[in-house]
Amino acid sequence: LPSPSLLPDMQVSAERLADAVQGGEQVAIFGDYDADGCTASAVLSRFLTELGLQPSVRLPHRLKDGYGLAPTMVEELAPTCDLLITVDCGATAFPALTRAQALNLPVIVCDHHTVADSIPPAVGIINPKRPDSSYPPGEPAAVGVAWNLAAWTRHVLRERGFFAERDEPDMVALMGLVALGTVADMVPLTGANRIFVRRGLQALERTEFEGLRVLRREAKDALLTERSLGFDFAPRLNAAGRLADADLAWRLLVTDDQDEAAALFKQLDDLNKERRRLQKATVDEVMRRVQRAERVPDFILAYDASWHPGVVGLAAGRLVDRYHRPAAVIGMQGKGSARAPEGINLVAALKAVSADLASFGGHHVAAGLTLGPEADLARIRSGLNLAVREQLGPSGHRKVLYYDAEVAPWTANLDLARAFRHLAPFGMANPQPVLLARNIEVLQRNDYKSDFSRLAIAAPVQRGRIWMDGFRMGRMADRGKRIDVLYEVGVDRYKGDWLARRRVIALRAAQP
């Protein structure tokens, strides 16, 4: 791993945190309500607890508090702590950090979001996106920044002789949390992040953290991979911040009590089921509206005051997957989220209708927005559609998918699946290899809940049939059809036997 000292303001921040440890100061941690913020808060709270402190943790409520550190939050925390550390927020919190300075509250910021042209006042703004950062490419998520702060603080304390008569914190054990937050936040899995996830997955297999152990037991995949973190672990943690209180997720990650971990997991699992229900209801309703229209608009905009803000972003993402065009879903309090396929600049499109928005922000493919008090939905729709049409290239809304190699499904066996694992962990900037199979015959189709299907594919005579599975295949994959398929191959286990699992990404009628 790169030295944490390569991050800006790391030395001064670690020195100040080391002072707090040695002085027995009261440290408060303020994080975001998503999985990255929760895991980052857990890393620092576990680290400081092991050093003898009793840090407090404050995670905002999505609906009541909104995102980020506000001046009112600083005023609430200032009387209760000697040092404040923010994680996954704070890099541009000028009003809040200026207020902290006025109250003589020292603040260390651990963030990874885009920075402004200037730096707000603080002990340190540790952020790999700062132009003066020397940290190599592969910028860590907030949880990785927090881990680096803990690691360098340990280094400072070691140099001061603090560990002469006590054990040092185990930084490798904390990597399980780092891996989870890194995958959940969908940062590029290159550079240090690749190491964090690879080593973190190993740490998770032998973790003694009760919350992580119960998450591991309930994971669907027999082989723990980055996919398990993204599809089993992270949604349950994020459900707390989306629908209830993110404190539930943080408590699961820091508890050492087996019964408490089981009870918290049950609450998070129930919240995640409710999140899925709300998300499906929202997506289904938007799709009904789209299908009633004469044509699918260039920019899908849907509003309903009853939709929960915790699922509107997920719903917008599902619409992009379905229609391959930008979508904005707006719910309670006029709060909404927008998503877009590659090639569309959401922020530029939202600027075109900014007069009707109270606020908006984000980046090219994901943004948040809030309707203004006098917002005109018809005018917003018209402006967004015009803005997108001006951005569209020659391919329009046509979805283009790429593959790495043409491989027959019966050749994509367990040996190949295991060989591909050497390229893992897979994720942003390091996608799993995509394979193409042409003109294959569907012998059998079994449908299950959640639009999941398994297909029996005809193989050469001596091999009989092999299986492929995937979601939302449609009638194109009915028995007797011939199809072209893009798919991935991974390692799975069934009734004690290891096997290759072929996951369908996309399909079409076989092309001549």
mmCIF file of C-alpha atoms in Angstrom, residues 14-196:
data_model
loop_
_atom_site.group_PDB
_atom_site.id
_atom_site.type_symbol
_atom_site.label_atom_id
_atom_site.label_comp_id
_atom_site.label_asym_id
_atom_site.label_seq_id
_atom_site.Cartn_x
_atom_site.Cartn_y
_atom_site.Cartn_z
ATOM 1 C CA ALA A 14 -2.365 12.245 12.602
ATOM 2 C CA GLU A 15 -0.309 14.320 15.060
ATOM 3 C CA ARG A 16 -3.488 16.001 16.326
ATOM 4 C CA LEU A 17 -5.361 12.707 16.639
ATOM 5 C CA ALA A 18 -2.380 11.170 18.441
ATOM 6 C CA ASP A 19 -2.492 14.103 20.876
ATOM 7 C CA ALA A 20 -6.175 13.334 21.502
ATOM 8 C CA VAL A 21 -5.369 9.679 22.179
ATOM 9 C CA GLN A 22 -2.569 10.473 24.597
ATOM 10 C CA GLY A 23 -4.578 13.214 26.279
ATOM 11 C CA GLY A 24 -7.702 11.104 26.683
ATOM 12 C CA GLU A 25 -9.764 13.674 24.801
ATOM 13 C CA GLN A 26 -13.364 13.228 23.740
ATOM 14 C CA VAL A 27 -13.437 12.601 19.981
ATOM 15 C CA ALA A 28 -16.643 12.841 17.931
ATOM 16 C CA ILE A 29 -17.017 11.242 14.501
ATOM 17 C CA PHE A 30 -19.532 12.609 12.007
ATOM 18 C CA GLY A 31 -20.204 10.434 8.967
ATOM 19 C CA ASP A 32 -22.508 10.084 6.003
ATOM 20 C CA TYR A 33 -25.586 7.837 6.126
ATOM 21 C CA ASP A 34 -24.455 5.475 3.346
ATOM 22 C CA ALA A 35 -22.338 2.316 3.581
ATOM 23 C CA ASP A 36 -19.102 4.216 2.938
ATOM 24 C CA GLY A 37 -19.838 6.659 5.752
ATOM 25 C CA CYS A 38 -20.938 3.893 8.132
ATOM 26 C CA THR A 39 -17.882 1.724 7.500
ATOM 27 C CA ALA A 40 -15.536 4.722 7.755
ATOM 28 C CA SER A 41 -17.133 5.665 11.081
ATOM 29 C CA ALA A 42 -16.747 2.054 12.245
ATOM 30 C CA VAL A 43 -13.056 1.957 11.271
ATOM 31 C CA LEU A 44 -12.222 5.060 13.308
ATOM 32 C CA SER A 45 -14.452 4.215 16.265
ATOM 33 C CA ARG A 46 -13.030 0.677 16.526
ATOM 34 C CA PHE A 47 -9.475 2.017 16.172
ATOM 35 C CA LEU A 48 -9.902 4.691 18.841
ATOM 36 C CA THR A 49 -11.745 2.349 21.199
ATOM 37 C CA GLU A 50 -8.834 -0.084 20.992
ATOM 38 C CA LEU A 51 -6.548 2.804 22.018
ATOM 39 C CA GLY A 52 -8.594 3.497 25.135
ATOM 40 C CA LEU A 53 -10.910 6.310 23.993
ATOM 41 C CA GLN A 54 -14.700 6.296 23.948
ATOM 42 C CA PRO A 55 -15.500 8.172 20.733
ATOM 43 C CA SER A 56 -19.044 9.264 19.949
ATOM 44 C CA VAL A 57 -20.514 8.804 16.483
ATOM 45 C CA ARG A 58 -23.189 10.969 14.867
ATOM 46 C CA LEU A 59 -24.728 9.946 11.563
ATOM 47 C CA PRO A 60 -27.295 12.273 9.949
ATOM 48 C CA HIS A 61 -30.865 11.295 9.113
ATOM 49 C CA ARG A 62 -31.557 11.483 5.372
ATOM 50 C CA LEU A 63 -34.915 13.259 5.715
ATOM 51 C CA LYS A 64 -34.387 15.274 8.907
ATOM 52 C CA ASP A 65 -30.767 16.356 8.503
ATOM 53 C CA GLY A 66 -29.914 15.938 4.839
ATOM 54 C CA TYR A 67 -26.421 15.300 3.538
ATOM 55 C CA GLY A 68 -23.245 16.771 4.965
ATOM 56 C CA LEU A 69 -22.023 18.774 7.937
ATOM 57 C CA ALA A 70 -24.156 21.840 8.658
ATOM 58 C CA PRO A 71 -23.383 24.742 11.055
ATOM 59 C CA THR A 72 -26.270 23.634 13.295
ATOM 60 C CA MET A 73 -24.666 20.196 13.619
ATOM 61 C CA VAL A 74 -21.354 21.780 14.600
ATOM 62 C CA GLU A 75 -23.132 23.804 17.283
ATOM 63 C CA GLU A 76 -24.759 20.631 18.591
ATOM 64 C CA LEU A 77 -21.476 18.694 18.731
ATOM 65 C CA ALA A 78 -19.103 21.414 19.939
ATOM 66 C CA PRO A 79 -20.025 21.315 23.653
ATOM 67 C CA THR A 80 -19.597 17.513 23.772
ATOM 68 C CA CYS A 81 -16.184 16.964 22.185
ATOM 69 C CA ASP A 82 -12.592 18.176 22.014
ATOM 70 C CA LEU A 83 -11.971 17.029 18.427
ATOM 71 C CA LEU A 84 -14.347 16.375 15.537
ATOM 72 C CA ILE A 85 -13.556 14.045 12.628
ATOM 73 C CA THR A 86 -15.808 14.005 9.573
ATOM 74 C CA VAL A 87 -15.872 11.035 7.211
ATOM 75 C CA ASP A 88 -17.347 10.964 3.683
ATOM 76 C CA CYS A 89 -18.240 14.658 3.891
ATOM 77 C CA GLY A 90 -16.775 18.027 4.789
ATOM 78 C CA ALA A 91 -14.426 18.811 1.895
ATOM 79 C CA THR A 92 -16.599 21.767 0.839
ATOM 80 C CA ALA A 93 -18.449 22.439 4.128
ATOM 81 C CA PHE A 94 -17.263 26.061 4.361
ATOM 82 C CA PRO A 95 -20.104 27.403 6.560
ATOM 83 C CA ALA A 96 -19.882 24.492 9.022
ATOM 84 C CA LEU A 97 -16.091 24.510 9.295
ATOM 85 C CA THR A 98 -16.014 28.284 9.630
ATOM 86 C CA ARG A 99 -18.484 27.956 12.497
ATOM 87 C CA ALA A 100 -16.317 25.264 14.094
ATOM 88 C CA GLN A 101 -13.331 27.591 13.884
ATOM 89 C CA ALA A 102 -15.314 30.327 15.621
ATOM 90 C CA LEU A 103 -16.219 27.885 18.390
ATOM 91 C CA ASN A 104 -12.561 26.760 18.716
ATOM 92 C CA LEU A 105 -13.515 23.199 17.774
ATOM 93 C CA PRO A 106 -10.670 21.495 15.865
ATOM 94 C CA VAL A 107 -11.857 19.409 12.904
ATOM 95 C CA ILE A 108 -10.173 16.736 10.776
ATOM 96 C CA VAL A 109 -11.912 16.026 7.469
ATOM 97 C CA CYS A 110 -11.644 12.587 5.807
ATOM 98 C CA ASP A 111 -13.365 12.877 2.436
ATOM 99 C CA HIS A 112 -13.038 11.791 -1.176
ATOM 100 C CA HIS A 113 -15.556 14.017 -2.926
ATOM 101 C CA THR A 114 -14.641 16.759 -5.383
ATOM 102 C CA VAL A 115 -12.962 19.716 -3.729
ATOM 103 C CA ALA A 116 -13.495 23.440 -4.311
ATOM 104 C CA ASP A 117 -10.886 25.891 -5.565
ATOM 105 C CA SER A 118 -10.003 26.754 -1.957
ATOM 106 C CA ILE A 119 -9.763 24.708 1.235
ATOM 107 C CA PRO A 120 -12.089 25.365 4.208
ATOM 108 C CA PRO A 121 -10.547 25.989 7.642
ATOM 109 C CA ALA A 122 -9.683 22.806 9.567
ATOM 110 C CA VAL A 123 -6.796 20.997 11.217
ATOM 111 C CA GLY A 124 -6.579 18.974 8.034
ATOM 112 C CA ILE A 125 -8.581 18.260 4.890
ATOM 113 C CA ILE A 126 -7.446 14.745 3.965
ATOM 114 C CA ASN A 127 -8.729 14.130 0.454
ATOM 115 C CA PRO A 128 -7.058 12.293 -2.453
ATOM 116 C CA LYS A 129 -8.873 14.598 -4.905
ATOM 117 C CA ARG A 130 -6.962 17.651 -3.709
ATOM 118 C CA PRO A 131 -4.641 18.903 -6.465
ATOM 119 C CA ASP A 132 -1.705 18.830 -4.026
ATOM 120 C CA SER A 133 -2.219 15.137 -3.196
ATOM 121 C CA SER A 134 0.762 12.842 -3.867
ATOM 122 C CA TYR A 135 -1.274 9.670 -3.379
ATOM 123 C CA PRO A 136 -1.031 7.438 -6.480
ATOM 124 C CA PRO A 137 -3.989 6.779 -8.813
ATOM 125 C CA GLY A 138 -6.762 4.603 -7.476
ATOM 126 C CA GLU A 139 -8.244 7.130 -5.066
ATOM 127 C CA PRO A 140 -9.692 5.502 -1.938
ATOM 128 C CA ALA A 141 -13.257 5.929 -0.771
ATOM 129 C CA ALA A 142 -13.866 7.706 2.525
ATOM 130 C CA VAL A 143 -13.392 4.435 4.389
ATOM 131 C CA GLY A 144 -9.952 4.085 2.794
ATOM 132 C CA VAL A 145 -9.077 7.650 3.795
ATOM 133 C CA ALA A 146 -10.205 6.918 7.371
ATOM 134 C CA TRP A 147 -8.097 3.740 7.444
ATOM 135 C CA ASN A 148 -5.073 5.717 6.242
ATOM 136 C CA LEU A 149 -5.613 8.261 9.029
ATOM 137 C CA ALA A 150 -5.785 5.457 11.590
ATOM 138 C CA ALA A 151 -2.685 3.759 10.175
ATOM 139 C CA TRP A 152 -0.617 6.956 10.207
ATOM 140 C CA THR A 153 -1.835 7.863 13.683
ATOM 141 C CA ARG A 154 -0.589 4.449 14.811
ATOM 142 C CA HIS A 155 2.736 5.292 13.156
ATOM 143 C CA VAL A 156 2.944 8.611 15.042
ATOM 144 C CA LEU A 157 2.056 6.955 18.347
ATOM 145 C CA ARG A 158 4.644 4.242 17.701
ATOM 146 C CA GLU A 159 7.323 6.881 17.200
ATOM 147 C CA ARG A 160 6.270 8.518 20.480
ATOM 148 C CA GLY A 161 6.688 5.203 22.332
ATOM 149 C CA PHE A 162 2.979 4.882 23.090
ATOM 150 C CA PHE A 163 2.993 1.137 22.456
ATOM 151 C CA ALA A 164 5.888 0.314 24.754
ATOM 152 C CA GLU A 165 3.514 -1.363 27.199
ATOM 153 C CA ARG A 166 0.393 -2.023 25.127
ATOM 154 C CA ASP A 167 -0.542 -3.822 21.914
ATOM 155 C CA GLU A 168 -0.886 -1.945 18.645
ATOM 156 C CA PRO A 169 -4.278 -1.929 16.867
ATOM 157 C CA ASP A 170 -4.585 -4.599 14.150
ATOM 158 C CA MET A 171 -4.947 -2.571 10.928
ATOM 159 C CA VAL A 172 -5.419 -5.707 8.793
ATOM 160 C CA ALA A 173 -8.496 -6.720 10.801
ATOM 161 C CA LEU A 174 -10.050 -3.349 9.912
ATOM 162 C CA MET A 175 -9.576 -4.036 6.194
ATOM 163 C CA GLY A 176 -12.766 -6.089 6.106
ATOM 164 C CA LEU A 177 -14.649 -2.863 6.804
ATOM 165 C CA VAL A 178 -12.553 -1.028 4.220
ATOM 166 C CA ALA A 179 -13.320 -3.612 1.546
ATOM 167 C CA LEU A 180 -17.045 -3.370 2.254
ATOM 168 C CA GLY A 181 -17.177 0.433 2.098
ATOM 169 C CA THR A 182 -14.955 0.556 -0.984
ATOM 170 C CA VAL A 183 -17.117 -1.834 -3.003
ATOM 171 C CA ALA A 184 -20.349 -0.251 -1.753
ATOM 172 C CA ASP A 185 -19.265 3.228 -2.887
ATOM 173 C CA MET A 186 -18.347 1.988 -6.389
ATOM 174 C CA VAL A 187 -14.955 3.691 -6.537
ATOM 175 C CA PRO A 188 -12.409 2.419 -9.109
ATOM 176 C CA LEU A 189 -10.942 -0.935 -8.062
ATOM 177 C CA THR A 190 -7.424 -0.002 -9.079
ATOM 178 C CA GLY A 191 -4.321 0.961 -7.114
ATOM 179 C CA ALA A 192 -4.768 0.950 -3.351
ATOM 180 C CA ASN A 193 -8.465 0.121 -3.605
ATOM 181 C CA ARG A 194 -7.620 -3.175 -5.290
ATOM 182 C CA ILE A 195 -5.351 -4.054 -2.356
ATOM 183 C CA PHE A 196 -7.931 -2.929 0.192
#
